[in-house]
PDB file of N, CA and C in Angstrom:
ATOM      1  N   UNK A   3     -14.458 -22.275   8.600  1.00 50.00           N
ATOM      2  CA  UNK A   3     -14.566 -22.028   6.929  1.00 50.00           C
ATOM      3  C   UNK A   3     -14.461 -21.214   6.880  1.00 50.00           C
ATOM      4  N   UNK A   4     -13.165 -20.783   5.925  1.00 67.00           N
ATOM      5  CA  UNK A   4     -12.592 -19.798   5.292  1.00 67.00           C
ATOM      6  C   UNK A   4     -13.842 -19.804   3.563  1.00 67.00           C
ATOM      7  N   UNK A   5     -13.946 -18.813   3.719  1.00 69.00           N
ATOM      8  CA  UNK A   5     -14.745 -18.006   2.477  1.00 69.00           C
ATOM      9  C   UNK A   5     -14.070 -17.220   1.476  1.00 69.00           C
ATOM     10  N   UNK A   6     -14.008 -17.231   0.377  1.00 64.00           N
ATOM     11  CA  UNK A   6     -12.935 -16.799  -1.056  1.00 64.00           C
ATOM     12  C   UNK A   6     -13.761 -15.353  -1.191  1.00 64.00           C
ATOM     13  N   UNK A   7     -12.693 -14.458  -0.871  1.00 64.00           N
ATOM     14  CA  UNK A   7     -12.888 -13.029  -1.249  1.00 64.00           C
ATOM     15  C   UNK A   7     -12.765 -12.369  -2.860  1.00 64.00           C
ATOM     16  N   UNK A   8     -13.677 -11.866  -3.479  1.00 68.00           N
ATOM     17  CA  UNK A   8     -13.277 -11.387  -4.941  1.00 68.00           C
ATOM     18  C   UNK A   8     -12.565 -10.313  -4.790  1.00 68.00           C
ATOM     19  N   UNK A   9     -11.400  -9.923  -5.000  1.00 61.00           N
ATOM     20  CA  UNK A   9     -10.333  -8.603  -4.976  1.00 61.00           C
ATOM     21  C   UNK A   9     -11.519  -7.851  -5.877  1.00 61.00           C
ATOM     22  N   UNK A  10     -12.141  -7.555  -6.561  1.00 62.00           N
ATOM     23  CA  UNK A  10     -12.835  -6.675  -7.116  1.00 62.00           C
ATOM     24  C   UNK A  10     -13.674  -6.417  -5.959  1.00 62.00           C
ATOM     25  N   UNK A  11     -14.285  -7.021  -5.418  1.00 65.00           N
ATOM     26  CA  UNK A  11     -15.532  -6.862  -4.617  1.00 65.00           C
ATOM     27  C   UNK A  11     -14.838  -6.102  -3.093  1.00 65.00           C
ATOM     28  N   UNK A  12     -13.321  -5.815  -3.082  1.00 59.00           N
ATOM     29  CA  UNK A  12     -13.317  -4.954  -1.405  1.00 59.00           C
ATOM     30  C   UNK A  12     -13.644  -3.861  -2.265  1.00 59.00           C
ATOM     31  N   UNK A  13     -13.839  -2.857  -1.221  1.00 53.00           N
ATOM     32  CA  UNK A  13     -13.944  -1.372  -1.454  1.00 53.00           C
ATOM     33  C   UNK A  13     -12.612  -0.832  -2.159  1.00 53.00           C
ATOM     34  N   UNK A  14     -13.349   0.817  -2.352  1.00 50.00           N
ATOM     35  CA  UNK A  14     -12.692   1.024  -4.071  1.00 50.00           C
ATOM     36  C   UNK A  14     -12.500   1.373  -4.803  1.00 50.00           C
ATOM     37  N   UNK A  15     -12.140   2.505  -5.055  1.00 50.00           N
ATOM     38  CA  UNK A  15     -12.077   2.392  -6.836  1.00 50.00           C
ATOM     39  C   UNK A  15     -10.747   1.965  -7.555  1.00 50.00           C
ATOM     40  N   UNK A  16      -9.996   1.935  -7.728  1.00 58.00           N
ATOM     41  CA  UNK A  16      -8.411   1.566  -8.645  1.00 58.00           C
ATOM     42  C   UNK A  16      -7.914   1.047  -7.074  1.00 58.00           C
ATOM     43  N   UNK A  17      -8.326   0.922  -6.222  1.00 74.00           N
ATOM     44  CA  UNK A  17      -8.040   0.190  -5.087  1.00 74.00           C
ATOM     45  C   UNK A  17      -8.852  -0.511  -3.909  1.00 74.00           C
ATOM     46  N   UNK A  18      -8.322  -1.924  -3.858  1.00 84.00           N
ATOM     47  CA  UNK A  18      -9.211  -2.552  -2.949  1.00 84.00           C
ATOM     48  C   UNK A  18      -8.560  -2.747  -1.754  1.00 84.00           C
ATOM     49  N   UNK A  19      -9.260  -2.269  -0.437  1.00 89.00           N
ATOM     50  CA  UNK A  19      -8.804  -2.946   0.478  1.00 89.00           C
ATOM     51  C   UNK A  19      -9.539  -3.679   1.468  1.00 89.00           C
ATOM     52  N   UNK A  20      -8.286  -4.660   1.908  1.00 91.00           N
ATOM     53  CA  UNK A  20      -8.823  -5.072   2.430  1.00 91.00           C
ATOM     54  C   UNK A  20      -7.736  -5.292   4.364  1.00 91.00           C
ATOM     55  N   UNK A  21      -9.623  -4.895   4.755  1.00 94.00           N
ATOM     56  CA  UNK A  21      -8.819  -4.730   6.549  1.00 94.00           C
ATOM     57  C   UNK A  21      -9.270  -6.149   7.300  1.00 94.00           C
ATOM     58  N   UNK A  22      -8.175  -6.884   7.529  1.00 94.00           N
ATOM     59  CA  UNK A  22      -8.173  -8.173   8.450  1.00 94.00           C
ATOM     60  C   UNK A  22      -9.339  -8.366   8.978  1.00 94.00           C
ATOM     61  N   UNK A  23      -9.690  -7.237  10.495  1.00 95.00           N
ATOM     62  CA  UNK A  23     -10.683  -7.297  11.221  1.00 95.00           C
ATOM     63  C   UNK A  23     -12.332  -7.780  10.660  1.00 95.00           C
ATOM     64  N   UNK A  24     -12.325  -7.230   9.509  1.00 92.00           N
ATOM     65  CA  UNK A  24     -13.480  -7.530   9.259  1.00 92.00           C
ATOM     66  C   UNK A  24     -13.922  -8.912   8.645  1.00 92.00           C
ATOM     67  N   UNK A  25     -11.997  -9.623   8.590  1.00 92.00           N
ATOM     68  CA  UNK A  25     -12.300 -10.877   8.214  1.00 92.00           C
ATOM     69  C   UNK A  25     -11.724 -12.218   8.293  1.00 92.00           C
ATOM     70  N   UNK A  26     -11.318 -11.518  10.235  1.00 93.00           N
ATOM     71  CA  UNK A  26     -11.021 -13.010  11.037  1.00 93.00           C
ATOM     72  C   UNK A  26     -10.078 -12.602  10.542  1.00 93.00           C
ATOM     73  N   UNK A  27      -8.528 -12.169   9.580  1.00 95.00           N
ATOM     74  CA  UNK A  27      -7.209 -11.885   9.855  1.00 95.00           C
ATOM     75  C   UNK A  27      -6.402 -10.831  10.790  1.00 95.00           C
ATOM     76  N   UNK A  28      -5.268 -11.353  10.942  1.00 97.00           N
ATOM     77  CA  UNK A  28      -4.098 -10.210  11.801  1.00 97.00           C
ATOM     78  C   UNK A  28      -3.814  -9.303  10.712  1.00 97.00           C
ATOM     79  N   UNK A  29      -3.745  -9.027   9.046  1.00 96.00           N
ATOM     80  CA  UNK A  29      -3.405  -8.413   8.434  1.00 96.00           C
ATOM     81  C   UNK A  29      -3.985  -7.851   7.314  1.00 96.00           C
ATOM     82  N   UNK A  30      -3.941  -6.323   7.158  1.00 96.00           N
ATOM     83  CA  UNK A  30      -4.508  -5.993   6.427  1.00 96.00           C
ATOM     84  C   UNK A  30      -3.989  -5.687   4.861  1.00 96.00           C
ATOM     85  N   UNK A  31      -4.303  -5.658   3.533  1.00 95.00           N
ATOM     86  CA  UNK A  31      -3.332  -4.853   2.539  1.00 95.00           C
ATOM     87  C   UNK A  31      -4.452  -4.344   1.858  1.00 95.00           C
ATOM     88  N   UNK A  32      -3.428  -3.128   0.168  1.00 91.00           N
ATOM     89  CA  UNK A  32      -4.737  -2.852  -0.505  1.00 91.00           C
ATOM     90  C   UNK A  32      -4.337  -3.712  -1.768  1.00 91.00           C
ATOM     91  N   UNK A  33      -4.575  -3.504  -2.939  1.00 91.00           N
ATOM     92  CA  UNK A  33      -4.057  -3.281  -4.369  1.00 91.00           C
ATOM     93  C   UNK A  33      -4.587  -2.866  -4.573  1.00 91.00           C
ATOM     94  N   UNK A  34      -4.015  -1.831  -5.677  1.00 90.00           N
ATOM     95  CA  UNK A  34      -4.160  -1.174  -6.525  1.00 90.00           C
ATOM     96  C   UNK A  34      -3.313  -0.928  -8.085  1.00 90.00           C
ATOM     97  N   UNK A  35      -4.601   0.086  -9.027  1.00 88.00           N
ATOM     98  CA  UNK A  35      -3.791  -0.017  -9.798  1.00 88.00           C
ATOM     99  C   UNK A  35      -3.949   1.400  -9.878  1.00 88.00           C
ATOM    100  N   UNK A  36      -3.056   2.444 -10.657  1.00 89.00           N
ATOM    101  CA  UNK A  36      -2.617   4.160 -10.810  1.00 89.00           C
ATOM    102  C   UNK A  36      -2.762   4.246 -12.350  1.00 89.00           C
ATOM    103  N   UNK A  37      -2.913   5.418 -12.055  1.00 88.00           N
ATOM    104  CA  UNK A  37      -2.785   6.106 -13.327  1.00 88.00           C
ATOM    105  C   UNK A  37      -1.088   7.438 -12.725  1.00 88.00           C
ATOM    106  N   UNK A  38      -0.624   7.400 -14.258  1.00 93.00           N
ATOM    107  CA  UNK A  38       0.659   7.773 -13.697  1.00 93.00           C
ATOM    108  C   UNK A  38       0.586   9.245 -13.478  1.00 93.00           C
ATOM    109  N   UNK A  39       1.176   9.268 -12.300  1.00 95.00           N
ATOM    110  CA  UNK A  39       1.829  10.927 -11.410  1.00 95.00           C
ATOM    111  C   UNK A  39       0.481  10.736 -10.535  1.00 95.00           C
ATOM    112  N   UNK A  40      -0.526   9.728 -10.315  1.00 92.00           N
ATOM    113  CA  UNK A  40      -1.375   8.812  -8.951  1.00 92.00           C
ATOM    114  C   UNK A  40      -0.476   8.492  -7.769  1.00 92.00           C
ATOM    115  N   UNK A  41      -1.044   9.199  -6.658  1.00 92.00           N
ATOM    116  CA  UNK A  41      -0.348   7.922  -5.875  1.00 92.00           C
ATOM    117  C   UNK A  41      -1.157   8.923  -4.227  1.00 92.00           C
ATOM    118  N   UNK A  42      -0.844   8.625  -3.691  1.00 93.00           N
ATOM    119  CA  UNK A  42      -0.431   9.647  -1.547  1.00 93.00           C
ATOM    120  C   UNK A  42       0.029  10.131  -0.653  1.00 93.00           C
ATOM    121  N   UNK A  43       0.018  11.043  -0.526  1.00 94.00           N
ATOM    122  CA  UNK A  43       0.659  12.157  -0.089  1.00 94.00           C
ATOM    123  C   UNK A  43       1.525  11.982   0.946  1.00 94.00           C
ATOM    124  N   UNK A  44       2.588  12.654   1.290  1.00 97.00           N
ATOM    125  CA  UNK A  44       3.873  12.047   2.455  1.00 97.00           C
ATOM    126  C   UNK A  44       2.901  11.373   3.492  1.00 97.00           C
ATOM    127  N   UNK A  45       2.700  10.466   4.167  1.00 96.00           N
ATOM    128  CA  UNK A  45       1.733  10.101   5.547  1.00 96.00           C
ATOM    129  C   UNK A  45       3.390   8.954   5.977  1.00 96.00           C
ATOM    130  N   UNK A  46       2.419   8.295   7.376  1.00 97.00           N
ATOM    131  CA  UNK A  46       3.071   7.216   7.963  1.00 97.00           C
ATOM    132  C   UNK A  46       2.236   6.333   8.587  1.00 97.00           C
ATOM    133  N   UNK A  47       2.906   5.618   8.858  1.00 97.00           N
ATOM    134  CA  UNK A  47       1.706   4.326  10.019  1.00 97.00           C
ATOM    135  C   UNK A  47       2.464   3.874  11.675  1.00 97.00           C
ATOM    136  N   UNK A  48       1.786   3.073  12.290  1.00 97.00           N
ATOM    137  CA  UNK A  48       2.943   3.020  12.916  1.00 97.00           C
ATOM    138  C   UNK A  48       3.184   1.041  13.027  1.00 97.00           C
ATOM    139  N   UNK A  49       3.271   0.659  12.218  1.00 96.00           N
ATOM    140  CA  UNK A  49       3.914  -0.665  11.845  1.00 96.00           C
ATOM    141  C   UNK A  49       4.360  -0.573  10.203  1.00 96.00           C
ATOM    142  N   UNK A  50       5.208  -1.508  10.081  1.00 97.00           N
ATOM    143  CA  UNK A  50       5.532  -1.459   9.161  1.00 97.00           C
ATOM    144  C   UNK A  50       4.776  -1.704   7.762  1.00 97.00           C
ATOM    145  N   UNK A  51       4.945  -1.600   6.502  1.00 97.00           N
ATOM    146  CA  UNK A  51       4.278  -1.117   5.261  1.00 97.00           C
ATOM    147  C   UNK A  51       5.326  -2.276   4.629  1.00 97.00           C
ATOM    148  N   UNK A  52       4.866  -3.003   3.569  1.00 96.00           N
ATOM    149  CA  UNK A  52       5.376  -3.816   2.327  1.00 96.00           C
ATOM    150  C   UNK A  52       4.704  -3.650   1.229  1.00 96.00           C
ATOM    151  N   UNK A  53       5.772  -3.024   0.617  1.00 95.00           N
ATOM    152  CA  UNK A  53       4.776  -2.847  -1.066  1.00 95.00           C
ATOM    153  C   UNK A  53       5.886  -4.174  -2.390  1.00 95.00           C
ATOM    154  N   UNK A  54       4.253  -4.375  -2.882  1.00 94.00           N
ATOM    155  CA  UNK A  54       5.086  -5.373  -3.568  1.00 94.00           C
ATOM    156  C   UNK A  54       4.816  -5.134  -5.005  1.00 94.00           C
ATOM    157  N   UNK A  55       5.701  -4.686  -5.956  1.00 94.00           N
ATOM    158  CA  UNK A  55       5.108  -3.533  -7.176  1.00 94.00           C
ATOM    159  C   UNK A  55       5.272  -5.004  -7.877  1.00 94.00           C
ATOM    160  N   UNK A  56       4.047  -4.825  -8.671  1.00 91.00           N
ATOM    161  CA  UNK A  56       3.724  -6.183 -10.031  1.00 91.00           C
ATOM    162  C   UNK A  56       3.562  -5.606 -10.545  1.00 91.00           C
ATOM    163  N   UNK A  57       3.465  -4.556 -11.375  1.00 92.00           N
ATOM    164  CA  UNK A  57       3.524  -3.919 -12.745  1.00 92.00           C
ATOM    165  C   UNK A  57       3.645  -2.595 -12.635  1.00 92.00           C
ATOM    166  N   UNK A  58       4.345  -2.583 -13.296  1.00 94.00           N
ATOM    167  CA  UNK A  58       4.833  -0.757 -14.130  1.00 94.00           C
ATOM    168  C   UNK A  58       5.685  -0.546 -12.979  1.00 94.00           C
ATOM    169  N   UNK A  59       6.242   0.423 -12.954  1.00 96.00           N
ATOM    170  CA  UNK A  59       7.122   1.415 -12.091  1.00 96.00           C
ATOM    171  C   UNK A  59       6.564   2.352 -11.087  1.00 96.00           C
ATOM    172  N   UNK A  60       7.293   3.168 -10.283  1.00 97.00           N
ATOM    173  CA  UNK A  60       6.883   4.354  -9.555  1.00 97.00           C
ATOM    174  C   UNK A  60       8.555   4.503  -8.737  1.00 97.00           C
ATOM    175  N   UNK A  61       8.150   6.284  -8.134  1.00 97.00           N
ATOM    176  CA  UNK A  61       8.884   6.770  -7.649  1.00 97.00           C
ATOM    177  C   UNK A  61       8.903   7.269  -6.633  1.00 97.00           C
ATOM    178  N   UNK A  62       9.326   6.388  -5.204  1.00 97.00           N
ATOM    179  CA  UNK A  62       9.303   6.348  -3.923  1.00 97.00           C
ATOM    180  C   UNK A  62       9.745   7.321  -3.159  1.00 97.00           C
ATOM    181  N   UNK A  63       9.394   7.841  -2.085  1.00 97.00           N
ATOM    182  CA  UNK A  63       9.651   8.810  -1.283  1.00 97.00           C
ATOM    183  C   UNK A  63      10.455   8.063   0.065  1.00 97.00           C
ATOM    184  N   UNK A  64      11.069   7.298   0.733  1.00 97.00           N
ATOM    185  CA  UNK A  64      10.901   6.747   1.656  1.00 97.00           C
ATOM    186  C   UNK A  64      11.951   7.490   2.826  1.00 97.00           C
ATOM    187  N   UNK A  65      11.781   7.868   4.084  1.00 97.00           N
ATOM    188  CA  UNK A  65      12.506   9.079   4.638  1.00 97.00           C
ATOM    189  C   UNK A  65      13.135   9.884   3.785  1.00 97.00           C
ATOM    190  N   UNK A  66      14.560   9.841   4.041  1.00 97.00           N
ATOM    191  CA  UNK A  66      15.457  10.638   3.113  1.00 97.00           C
ATOM    192  C   UNK A  66      15.575  10.435   1.582  1.00 97.00           C
ATOM    193  N   UNK A  67      15.244   9.197   1.537  1.00 96.00           N
ATOM    194  CA  UNK A  67      15.747   8.515   0.358  1.00 96.00           C
ATOM    195  C   UNK A  67      14.502   8.557  -0.692  1.00 96.00           C
ATOM    196  N   UNK A  68      14.533   8.928  -2.458  1.00 97.00           N
ATOM    197  CA  UNK A  68      14.273   8.680  -3.390  1.00 97.00           C
ATOM    198  C   UNK A  68      14.765   7.594  -4.034  1.00 97.00           C
ATOM    199  N   UNK A  69      13.646   6.188  -4.754  1.00 96.00           N
ATOM    200  CA  UNK A  69      13.381   5.193  -4.742  1.00 96.00           C
ATOM    201  C   UNK A  69      12.986   4.831  -6.393  1.00 96.00           C
ATOM    202  N   UNK A  70      13.368   4.560  -7.466  1.00 96.00           N
ATOM    203  CA  UNK A  70      12.702   3.886  -8.652  1.00 96.00           C
ATOM    204  C   UNK A  70      12.737   2.465  -7.929  1.00 96.00           C
ATOM    205  N   UNK A  71      10.999   2.003  -7.925  1.00 95.00           N
ATOM    206  CA  UNK A  71      10.116   0.712  -8.181  1.00 95.00           C
ATOM    207  C   UNK A  71      10.085  -0.044  -9.402  1.00 95.00           C
ATOM    208  N   UNK A  72      10.667  -1.187  -9.745  1.00 94.00           N
ATOM    209  CA  UNK A  72       9.900  -1.755 -11.000  1.00 94.00           C
ATOM    210  C   UNK A  72       9.370  -2.944 -10.783  1.00 94.00           C
ATOM    211  N   UNK A  73       8.541  -3.485 -11.564  1.00 93.00           N
ATOM    212  CA  UNK A  73       7.937  -4.255 -11.627  1.00 93.00           C
ATOM    213  C   UNK A  73       9.019  -5.610 -11.109  1.00 93.00           C
ATOM    214  N   UNK A  74       8.094  -6.441 -10.391  1.00 93.00           N
ATOM    215  CA  UNK A  74       9.053  -7.623  -9.405  1.00 93.00           C
ATOM    216  C   UNK A  74       9.772  -7.129  -8.045  1.00 93.00           C
ATOM    217  N   UNK A  75       9.970  -5.614  -7.814  1.00 95.00           N
ATOM    218  CA  UNK A  75      10.343  -5.465  -6.784  1.00 95.00           C
ATOM    219  C   UNK A  75       9.788  -5.226  -5.621  1.00 95.00           C
ATOM    220  N   UNK A  76      10.147  -5.590  -4.222  1.00 95.00           N
ATOM    221  CA  UNK A  76       9.585  -5.278  -3.224  1.00 95.00           C
ATOM    222  C   UNK A  76      10.341  -4.729  -2.264  1.00 95.00           C
ATOM    223  N   UNK A  77      10.162  -3.321  -0.987  1.00 95.00           N
ATOM    224  CA  UNK A  77      10.751  -2.309  -0.813  1.00 95.00           C
ATOM    225  C   UNK A  77       9.415  -2.354   0.334  1.00 95.00           C
ATOM    226  N   UNK A  78      10.601  -2.942   2.105  1.00 96.00           N
ATOM    227  CA  UNK A  78       9.235  -2.392   3.215  1.00 96.00           C
ATOM    228  C   UNK A  78       9.797  -1.370   3.792  1.00 96.00           C
ATOM    229  N   UNK A  79       9.085  -0.372   4.362  1.00 97.00           N
ATOM    230  CA  UNK A  79       9.036   0.916   5.034  1.00 97.00           C
ATOM    231  C   UNK A  79       8.903   0.812   6.459  1.00 97.00           C
ATOM    232  N   UNK A  80      10.007   0.794   7.292  1.00 97.00           N
ATOM    233  CA  UNK A  80       9.367   0.961   8.445  1.00 97.00           C
ATOM    234  C   UNK A  80       8.579   1.404   9.407  1.00 97.00           C
ATOM    235  N   UNK A  81       8.171   0.947  10.512  1.00 97.00           N
ATOM    236  CA  UNK A  81       7.272   1.762  11.652  1.00 97.00           C
ATOM    237  C   UNK A  81       7.009   3.440  11.539  1.00 97.00           C
ATOM    238  N   UNK A  82       6.771   3.930  11.357  1.00 97.00           N
ATOM    239  CA  UNK A  82       6.706   5.602  11.506  1.00 97.00           C
ATOM    240  C   UNK A  82       7.774   6.143  11.145  1.00 97.00           C
ATOM    241  N   UNK A  83       8.095   5.882   9.525  1.00 98.00           N
ATOM    242  CA  UNK A  83       9.049   6.219   8.635  1.00 98.00           C
ATOM    243  C   UNK A  83       7.758   7.114   6.873  1.00 98.00           C
ATOM    244  N   UNK A  84       8.394   8.300   7.081  1.00 98.00           N
ATOM    245  CA  UNK A  84       7.336   8.733   6.102  1.00 98.00           C
ATOM    246  C   UNK A  84       7.669   8.070   4.942  1.00 98.00           C
ATOM    247  N   UNK A  85       6.394   8.298   4.067  1.00 97.00           N
ATOM    248  CA  UNK A  85       6.429   7.970   2.450  1.00 97.00           C
ATOM    249  C   UNK A  85       5.420   8.152   2.236  1.00 97.00           C
ATOM    250  N   UNK A  86       5.154   8.126   0.239  1.00 97.00           N
ATOM    251  CA  UNK A  86       4.902   8.568  -0.744  1.00 97.00           C
ATOM    252  C   UNK A  86       5.053   7.640  -1.877  1.00 97.00           C
ATOM    253  N   UNK A  87       4.485   7.199  -2.981  1.00 97.00           N
ATOM    254  CA  UNK A  87       5.321   7.282  -4.084  1.00 97.00           C
ATOM    255  C   UNK A  87       4.177   8.012  -5.184  1.00 97.00           C
ATOM    256  N   UNK A  88       4.929   8.241  -6.303  1.00 97.00           N
ATOM    257  CA  UNK A  88       4.021   8.449  -7.396  1.00 97.00           C
ATOM    258  C   UNK A  88       4.257   7.822  -9.093  1.00 97.00           C
ATOM    259  N   UNK A  89       3.016   7.440  -9.219  1.00 94.00           N
ATOM    260  CA  UNK A  89       3.017   6.407  -9.980  1.00 94.00           C
ATOM    261  C   UNK A  89       3.502   6.716 -11.493  1.00 94.00           C
ATOM    262  N   UNK A  90       4.107   5.455 -12.534  1.00 95.00           N
ATOM    263  CA  UNK A  90       4.723   5.628 -13.502  1.00 95.00           C
ATOM    264  C   UNK A  90       3.208   5.019 -14.263  1.00 95.00           C
ATOM    265  N   UNK A  91       4.219   5.514 -15.737  1.00 91.00           N
ATOM    266  CA  UNK A  91       2.314   4.344 -16.598  1.00 91.00           C
ATOM    267  C   UNK A  91       2.126   2.549 -16.111  1.00 91.00           C
ATOM    268  N   UNK A  92       1.336   2.172 -15.906  1.00 88.00           N
ATOM    269  CA  UNK A  92       1.089   1.221 -15.874  1.00 88.00           C
ATOM    270  C   UNK A  92       1.389   0.372 -14.495  1.00 88.00           C
ATOM    271  N   UNK A  93       1.545   1.222 -13.439  1.00 92.00           N
ATOM    272  CA  UNK A  93       1.793   0.724 -12.431  1.00 92.00           C
ATOM    273  C   UNK A  93       0.769   0.043 -11.121  1.00 92.00           C
ATOM    274  N   UNK A  94       0.803  -0.725 -10.637  1.00 90.00           N
ATOM    275  CA  UNK A  94       0.083  -1.911 -10.312  1.00 90.00           C
ATOM    276  C   UNK A  94       0.704  -2.528  -8.859  1.00 90.00           C
ATOM    277  N   UNK A  95       0.135  -2.249  -7.900  1.00 94.00           N
ATOM    278  CA  UNK A  95       1.121  -3.132  -6.169  1.00 94.00           C
ATOM    279  C   UNK A  95      -0.092  -2.895  -5.156  1.00 94.00           C
ATOM    280  N   UNK A  96       0.349  -3.832  -4.707  1.00 95.00           N
ATOM    281  CA  UNK A  96       0.246  -4.975  -3.112  1.00 95.00           C
ATOM    282  C   UNK A  96       0.837  -3.862  -1.992  1.00 95.00           C
ATOM    283  N   UNK A  97       0.198  -3.569  -1.289  1.00 96.00           N
ATOM    284  CA  UNK A  97       0.821  -2.926   0.613  1.00 96.00           C
ATOM    285  C   UNK A  97       0.406  -3.864   1.072  1.00 96.00           C
ATOM    286  N   UNK A  98       1.232  -4.079   2.120  1.00 97.00           N
ATOM    287  CA  UNK A  98       0.509  -5.032   2.919  1.00 97.00           C
ATOM    288  C   UNK A  98       1.277  -4.837   4.078  1.00 97.00           C
ATOM    289  N   UNK A  99      -0.010  -4.785   5.538  1.00 97.00           N
ATOM    290  CA  UNK A  99       0.475  -4.340   7.105  1.00 97.00           C
ATOM    291  C   UNK A  99       0.319  -4.841   7.827  1.00 97.00           C
ATOM    292  N   UNK A 100       1.004  -5.449   8.644  1.00 96.00           N
ATOM    293  CA  UNK A 100       0.898  -6.507   9.496  1.00 96.00           C
ATOM    294  C   UNK A 100      -0.276  -5.845  10.695  1.00 96.00           C
ATOM    295  N   UNK A 101      -1.185  -5.364  10.642  1.00 95.00           N
ATOM    296  CA  UNK A 101      -2.141  -5.119  11.559  1.00 95.00           C
ATOM    297  C   UNK A 101      -3.209  -5.342  11.478  1.00 95.00           C
ATOM    298  N   UNK A 102      -4.381  -5.520  12.278  1.00 95.00           N
ATOM    299  CA  UNK A 102      -5.775  -5.850  11.061  1.00 95.00           C
ATOM    300  C   UNK A 102      -6.857  -4.672  11.175  1.00 95.00           C
ATOM    301  N   UNK A 103      -6.069  -3.945  11.526  1.00 95.00           N
ATOM    302  CA  UNK A 103      -6.936  -2.378  10.450  1.00 95.00           C
ATOM    303  C   UNK A 103      -5.447  -1.631   9.982  1.00 95.00           C
ATOM    304  N   UNK A 104      -6.013  -0.168   9.247  1.00 94.00           N
ATOM    305  CA  UNK A 104      -5.254   0.156   9.089  1.00 94.00           C
ATOM    306  C   UNK A 104      -5.414   1.810   9.473  1.00 94.00           C
ATOM    307  N   UNK A 105      -3.784   2.034  10.064  1.00 94.00           N
ATOM    308  CA  UNK A 105      -4.067   3.385  10.501  1.00 94.00           C
ATOM    309  C   UNK A 105      -2.700   3.698   9.470  1.00 94.00           C
ATOM    310  N   UNK A 106      -3.352   5.507   9.429  1.00 94.00           N
ATOM    311  CA  UNK A 106      -2.472   6.679   8.959  1.00 94.00           C
ATOM    312  C   UNK A 106      -2.612   7.645   9.179  1.00 94.00           C
ATOM    313  N   UNK A 107      -1.796   8.347   9.095  1.00 96.00           N
ATOM    314  CA  UNK A 107      -1.134   9.639   9.337  1.00 96.00           C
ATOM    315  C   UNK A 107      -0.931  10.741   8.494  1.00 96.00           C
ATOM    316  N   UNK A 108      -1.816  11.437   7.874  1.00 96.00           N
ATOM    317  CA  UNK A 108      -1.224  12.245   6.562  1.00 96.00           C
ATOM    318  C   UNK A 108      -0.284  13.521   7.218  1.00 96.00           C
ATOM    319  N   UNK A 109       0.856  13.594   6.837  1.00 95.00           N
ATOM    320  CA  UNK A 109       1.868  14.320   6.439  1.00 95.00           C
ATOM    321  C   UNK A 109       1.640  15.769   5.799  1.00 95.00           C
ATOM    322  N   UNK A 110       1.476  15.284   4.580  1.00 85.00           N
ATOM    323  CA  UNK A 110       1.054  16.519   3.570  1.00 85.00           C
ATOM    324  C   UNK A 110      -0.445  16.441   2.825  1.00 85.00           C
ATOM    325  N   UNK A 111      -1.376  17.468   2.213  1.00 67.00           N
ATOM    326  CA  UNK A 111      -2.372  18.194   1.622  1.00 67.00           C
ATOM    327  C   UNK A 111      -3.400  16.799   2.380  1.00 67.00           C
TER     328      UNK A 111
END
């Protein structure tokens, strides 16, 4: 039987982090609300990462590209591609990883 999980009960401050292996799932994700100017440094993963922008906007760096993403847009970052984002006002997103846990190699900061 599946047990519902409240997003606010996921670990993290502004980010709720769900690691699938802790819940019998092969997928992991995080849900985050970010202050303007916030975001992770340049990093990469050994798997694709799918971002869904729920609110606001952010500037994403994906490989050599700089993209402005707005509410309602989705972007897929291929495995092994360096990426980061800097949030704008009211930025909220979901990031989905097709892996039962999250692995990240930080490339800056």
